[in-house]
Coordinates of C-alpha atoms in Angstrom, one line a residue:
X699 CA 105.2 64.0 126.7
X700 CA 103.2 66.7 126.2
X701 CA 100.0 65.7 124.7
X702 CA 100.4 67.7 121.2
X703 CA 103.4 66.3 121.0
X704 CA 102.3 62.3 121.6
X705 CA 99.6 63.7 118.3
X706 CA 102.2 64.9 116.4
X707 CA 104.4 62.0 116.8
X708 CA 101.6 58.6 115.6
X709 CA 102.4 56.9 112.8
X710 CA 101.9 54.0 112.3
X711 CA 105.5 51.5 113.1
X712 CA 105.7 48.4 111.4
X713 CA 108.5 46.7 112.5
X714 CA 110.0 47.0 116.3
X715 CA 113.1 45.8 118.4
X716 CA 113.1 42.5 120.4
X717 CA 113.4 44.5 123.2
X718 CA 111.3 43.5 125.2
X719 CA 107.7 45.3 126.5
X720 CA 107.0 45.9 130.4
X721 CA 104.9 45.1 131.4
X722 CA 103.3 48.3 133.4
X723 CA 103.5 49.6 129.7
X724 CA 100.8 47.6 128.2
X725 CA 98.4 47.6 131.8
X726 CA 99.3 51.4 131.5
X727 CA 97.8 51.2 127.7
X728 CA 94.9 49.2 128.0
X729 CA 93.9 50.2 131.4
X730 CA 94.0 53.7 129.6
X731 CA 91.5 52.1 126.7
X732 CA 88.8 51.9 129.0
X733 CA 88.5 55.0 129.7
X734 CA 87.3 55.8 125.6
X735 CA 83.9 57.4 125.3
X736 CA 81.5 54.2 124.5
X737 CA 77.6 54.7 123.8
X738 CA 75.5 54.6 126.6
X739 CA 78.2 53.5 128.6
X740 CA 77.5 50.5 127.4
X741 CA 81.4 49.3 127.5
X742 CA 80.9 46.1 125.1
X743 CA 84.2 46.1 124.4
X744 CA 87.0 43.2 124.7
X745 CA 89.9 43.3 124.8
X746 CA 92.5 39.3 123.6
X747 CA 96.5 41.0 125.3
X748 CA 99.0 38.4 123.3
X749 CA 102.5 38.5 124.6
X750 CA 104.1 35.8 124.3
X751 CA 106.0 34.0 121.4
X752 CA 103.7 31.9 121.7
X753 CA 101.0 32.8 121.6
X754 CA 102.0 35.7 119.6
X755 CA 102.2 33.3 116.8
X756 CA 98.8 31.1 117.6
X757 CA 97.7 35.0 115.8
X758 CA 99.9 35.1 113.1
X759 CA 99.2 31.4 111.4
X760 CA 95.5 31.8 111.8
X761 CA 95.3 35.6 110.0
X762 CA 97.7 35.3 108.2
X763 CA 98.3 31.4 107.3
X764 CA 101.1 31.1 104.7
X765 CA 99.7 34.5 102.6
X766 CA 102.3 36.7 101.3
X767 CA 100.2 38.3 98.5
X768 CA 96.2 39.2 98.9
X769 CA 94.4 41.6 96.6
X770 CA 97.6 41.2 93.7
X771 CA 99.4 42.9 96.5
X772 CA 102.8 41.1 98.3
X773 CA 102.5 41.7 101.9
X774 CA 105.4 39.5 102.8
X775 CA 107.9 42.5 103.5
X776 CA 104.8 44.2 105.4
X777 CA 104.2 41.1 107.7
X778 CA 108.3 40.2 108.4
X779 CA 108.1 43.3 110.1
X780 CA 105.1 43.3 111.6
X781 CA 105.5 40.1 113.2
X782 CA 108.4 41.7 115.0
X783 CA 105.6 43.5 117.1
X784 CA 106.6 42.2 120.5
X785 CA 102.2 42.6 122.2
X786 CA 99.1 41.4 119.9
X787 CA 96.5 43.7 121.6
X788 CA 93.1 42.3 119.1
X789 CA 90.3 44.8 119.6
X790 CA 86.2 43.0 120.0
X791 CA 83.2 44.4 119.9
X792 CA 79.5 43.8 121.3
X793 CA 76.9 44.5 118.8
X794 CA 74.7 42.6 121.7
X795 CA 76.3 44.9 124.2
X796 CA 74.5 47.4 123.0
X797 CA 71.1 46.6 121.1
X798 CA 70.5 45.9 125.3
X799 CA 71.4 48.8 126.8
X800 CA 69.9 50.6 124.5
X801 CA 66.3 48.7 125.2
X802 CA 67.1 49.6 129.3
X803 CA 64.3 52.1 130.6
X804 CA 66.4 54.5 131.0
X805 CA 66.9 55.0 127.6
X806 CA 63.6 54.8 126.0
X807 CA 63.8 52.3 124.2
X808 CA 61.4 49.2 124.1
X809 CA 63.1 46.4 121.4
X810 CA 66.8 46.2 120.2
X811 CA 66.0 47.2 116.7
X812 CA 69.1 47.8 115.0
X813 CA 67.9 50.0 112.2
X814 CA 67.1 52.2 114.7
X815 CA 71.0 53.1 114.7
X816 CA 72.9 56.1 112.4
X817 CA 76.5 53.9 112.6
X818 CA 77.8 50.6 114.1
X819 CA 78.3 52.4 117.5
X820 CA 80.2 49.6 118.9
X821 CA 82.8 49.1 116.0
X822 CA 83.7 53.3 116.5
X823 CA 83.9 52.9 120.3
X824 CA 86.5 50.0 120.2
X825 CA 88.4 52.2 117.1
X826 CA 88.8 55.1 119.9
X827 CA 89.3 52.6 121.8
X828 CA 92.4 52.0 119.7
X829 CA 93.4 55.5 119.3
X830 CA 94.1 55.7 123.2
X831 CA 96.3 53.1 123.2
X832 CA 97.9 53.7 119.9
X833 CA 98.5 57.4 121.6
X834 CA 99.9 55.6 125.1
X835 CA 101.7 53.8 123.3
X836 CA 103.6 57.3 121.6
X837 CA 103.4 58.4 125.8
X838 CA 105.3 55.8 126.8
X839 CA 107.7 55.6 124.3
X840 CA 107.0 52.7 121.9
X841 CA 105.9 52.3 118.3
X842 CA 102.1 50.7 117.7
X843 CA 100.2 49.8 114.8
X844 CA 96.2 49.6 114.2
X845 CA 95.3 46.5 111.2
X846 CA 92.6 44.9 110.4
X847 CA 92.1 40.3 109.8
X848 CA 90.5 39.6 106.6
X849 CA 87.5 38.7 106.4
X850 CA 88.8 35.1 105.0
X851 CA 91.0 34.5 108.4
X852 CA 88.3 35.6 111.1
X853 CA 87.0 32.0 111.4
X854 CA 90.5 30.8 112.4
X855 CA 92.0 33.7 114.6
X856 CA 88.0 33.5 116.8
X857 CA 89.0 29.6 116.9
X858 CA 92.4 29.9 117.8
X859 CA 92.3 32.4 120.7
X860 CA 88.3 31.6 121.4
X861 CA 86.9 34.2 121.6
X862 CA 82.9 34.2 121.8
X863 CA 80.2 33.9 119.5
X864 CA 78.6 37.6 121.2
X865 CA 82.6 39.7 120.0
X866 CA 83.5 41.1 116.9
X867 CA 87.4 41.9 115.5
X868 CA 87.6 45.4 115.3
X869 CA 91.0 45.8 114.9
X870 CA 94.3 44.9 116.4
X871 CA 97.2 46.7 118.2
X872 CA 100.5 45.3 117.0
X873 CA 103.3 47.5 119.7
X874 CA 106.9 47.3 119.9
X875 CA 110.1 49.0 120.4
X876 CA 110.0 51.0 116.6
X877 CA 112.9 49.9 114.9
X878 CA 113.9 50.7 111.5
X879 CA 112.9 49.4 108.2
X880 CA 109.7 47.7 108.4
X881 CA 106.8 48.5 105.2
X882 CA 106.1 51.7 103.8
X883 CA 103.0 53.1 105.1
X884 CA 101.1 54.8 103.0
X885 CA 101.9 58.0 104.4
X886 CA 105.1 58.4 101.9
X887 CA 102.9 58.3 99.0
X888 CA 100.9 60.6 99.0
X889 CA 100.1 63.9 100.3
X890 CA 97.8 64.7 104.1
X891 CA 95.1 67.2 102.7
X892 CA 95.3 70.7 103.5
X893 CA 93.2 71.2 106.4
X894 CA 91.1 74.6 104.3
X895 CA 89.9 70.9 102.2
X896 CA 88.5 69.1 105.0
X897 CA 87.4 71.6 107.7
X898 CA 84.3 73.8 106.6
X899 CA 83.3 76.2 109.2
X900 CA 79.8 77.7 108.7
X901 CA 78.1 74.8 107.0
X902 CA 79.8 73.4 103.9

């Protein structure tokens, strides 16, 4: 697929068919993820890939325990659709890997002071890796959706999947062959901002 078509066709899919995702597609998606840029080539990321029904159920049981509503919103339609995903990838970030990398001699810092960082690049880099997964899914003819784990369920997900303390959950990519239906996303309720409102040339 042409790159511009991949960008144009990428959207968040929230319901999938029961057709399996090939191992080759999953391998290509995850291989592309680690081609993302990372500050200082820290590569402080890790990915937990859940492909079997039992593994996916462990994730859903930990992340959404009997929860249809959150913050006053009925999430039952979203959850029903998302649970049809054939593959789930948790994208994880290690802050420690970045603090340690930038305390090395070639980076010029002599300590691990987190205050030196203008933004949490460990999560930014994992976000870029996640976007590469979303785009590769489109190129594979698949649909995908990126979402977060509610803070109140993070501990249960970590325990259920054996995630080491070093890693934080940046987000989750669910993927499969897209199906009709599923919860409607925000683009159905609000327009895309015009370019002249968000792109400022030569200054603001």
